[in-house]
Amino acid sequence: MLIYGKEIRDRLKEEIRQEAMKNTMSMVIVRVGDDPSSLSYVRGISKFAEETGVKAEILNLPEDASENEVIKCIRKLNNDTGLTGIMLQTPLPKHLDANRLVNLIDYNKDVEGIHNYNLGKLISKEEGVKPATPKAVISMLKAYDIALEGKKVTIIGRSMTVGSPLAVMMTGENCTVTLCHSKTRDLQKEALNADILVAAIGKQEFVTPDMVNEDTVIIDVGINFDAQGKMFGDVHSEASAKARMASAVPGGVGMITVAELFDNLRVLSRNQARF
Ligand code: NAP
């Protein structure tokens, strides 16, 4: 059975729209250069902002902007007291260090929840903003009444924005987590051992039917495009069909991620109102 994200997104969207009528919320997305892979995400953010009454501005810097120029821009936004959230769109041009720059964003405005301060809070189980895609994965599982406590979860992919924070968050949900990556020895065994299998690799149809069984719940985070521009997940359709449940691509996790980003904006806005 395929599972979808639209209803979850629509519910969150309505909550955010209601909140935006009471409290002004705003965010700036800093883009350096014109990487096409991030364009649809940025467009999705602008559309969601329009539909919810949140102000979202895209600040474009040229491809050859120096590190100092980007830092100057971030500092200016940090000091803008009327601004709720800041996001630095990745991938960045090769001469820029994304990790260093993200950590120069004021952590009180870190709408992606990826500043070291906020990741530290995530590990110590404190309330706060959390990376949007892992939040979307957990929202999806909960919306479909998939019990998490005690479940064996295998995550393929250990990136700082998806796999690694998701491993921490799933552990927080009392799952037993196996985090796999390109050096994992027997991936098929780890995948077959899972009650819940999360694919966050970035390789089209990587998860094949021999890696899942009939009881597996699959969450496919992957977004890949073929030469004709058709979207594919990281999971082969035959693997999804074999499993108990599998999230659709398109229409699954990706539908929820933008909404979770705005949920973070709402958290930042409430925290800022306290000071
Ligand atoms: P990433 O930074 O490129 O990380 C990919 C991970 O996959 C790495 O940890 C890598 O292992 C692992 N990997 C690569 N080849 C492997 C192999 N043969 N066997 C096992 N593991 C392997 O990617 P990402 O940013 O996490 O994104 C993953 C996918 O999710 C992409 O398709 C991206 O477009 C998509 N995405 C979707 C959303 C959404 O909202 N749906 C949001 C963000 C990303 P190593 O660490 O060992 O290199």
XYZ file of N, CA and C and ligand atoms in Angstrom, residues 133 156-159 161-162 180-183 187 200-203 206 221-224 234 253-254 257, ligand 1:
123
model
N 13.260 17.393 7.194
C 12.975 16.111 6.522
C 12.794 14.972 7.540
N 19.099 4.043 5.607
C 20.231 4.009 4.665
C 20.532 5.448 4.261
N 21.711 5.928 4.644
C 22.111 7.328 4.419
C 22.320 8.031 5.742
N 23.478 8.697 5.883
C 23.823 9.303 7.181
C 24.134 10.794 7.050
N 23.462 11.478 6.109
C 23.772 12.910 5.938
C 23.385 13.691 7.183
N 21.651 16.352 7.315
C 20.303 16.939 7.280
C 19.197 15.881 7.314
N 19.526 14.645 6.921
C 18.470 13.618 6.887
C 18.823 12.435 7.809
N 22.918 3.047 8.261
C 23.792 2.477 7.222
C 24.327 3.560 6.284
N 25.399 3.243 5.596
C 26.066 4.197 4.701
C 26.857 3.420 3.656
N 27.661 4.129 2.898
C 28.337 3.471 1.773
C 29.370 2.427 2.211
N 29.765 2.443 3.474
C 30.765 1.459 3.937
C 30.105 0.316 4.716
N 24.407 -4.671 3.502
C 23.249 -3.773 3.497
C 21.939 -4.547 3.387
N 17.433 7.085 2.282
C 17.846 8.484 2.079
C 19.248 8.478 1.483
N 19.321 7.992 0.273
C 20.614 7.726 -0.372
C 20.878 8.712 -1.510
N 19.834 8.980 -2.289
C 20.011 9.834 -3.463
C 20.405 9.020 -4.676
N 19.961 7.750 -4.727
C 20.241 6.902 -5.897
C 18.935 6.242 -6.333
N 17.374 2.379 -5.686
C 18.491 1.663 -5.042
C 17.991 0.461 -4.224
N 12.777 8.636 1.114
C 13.076 10.073 1.169
C 13.643 10.569 -0.164
N 14.147 9.661 -0.947
C 14.893 10.030 -2.162
C 14.112 10.850 -3.173
N 14.811 11.800 -3.764
C 14.254 12.574 -4.884
C 15.310 12.546 -5.982
N 15.007 11.823 -7.045
C 15.950 11.705 -8.176
C 15.172 11.952 -9.452
N 14.275 6.543 -4.001
C 15.426 5.647 -3.834
C 14.979 4.185 -3.796
N 7.039 11.958 1.419
C 7.773 12.780 2.400
C 7.983 14.212 1.893
N 8.307 14.323 0.595
C 8.586 15.649 0.020
C 7.419 16.621 0.195
N 7.870 18.022 3.918
C 9.102 18.687 4.371
C 8.958 20.208 4.451
P 23.658 12.847 0.741
O 24.118 13.950 1.608
O 24.242 12.691 -0.615
O 23.852 11.474 1.544
C 23.660 10.246 0.932
C 23.928 9.130 1.913
O 23.724 7.907 1.243
C 25.359 9.129 2.464
O 25.338 8.928 3.850
C 26.008 7.977 1.733
O 26.977 7.265 2.499
C 24.823 7.040 1.509
N 25.086 6.172 0.371
C 25.478 6.513 -0.881
N 25.681 5.406 -1.612
C 25.425 4.362 -0.823
C 25.467 2.961 -0.996
N 25.836 2.396 -2.173
N 25.135 2.168 0.042
C 24.772 2.696 1.220
N 24.705 4.026 1.459
C 25.039 4.846 0.455
O 22.084 12.893 0.510
P 20.890 13.581 1.382
O 21.024 15.039 1.344
O 20.768 12.879 2.701
O 19.652 13.182 0.483
C 19.312 11.830 0.219
C 18.160 11.787 -0.753
O 17.033 12.418 -0.144
C 18.391 12.587 -2.052
O 17.715 11.926 -3.111
C 17.743 13.931 -1.786
O 17.319 14.572 -2.975
C 16.563 13.490 -0.968
N 15.999 14.512 -0.069
C 14.653 14.543 -0.001
C 14.043 15.420 0.848
C 12.552 15.394 0.948
O 11.961 16.315 1.472
N 11.901 14.349 0.456
C 14.802 16.304 1.618
C 16.192 16.222 1.559
C 16.792 15.296 0.711
P 28.392 7.940 2.956
O 28.050 8.833 4.097
O 29.220 6.783 3.357
O 28.905 8.684 1.751
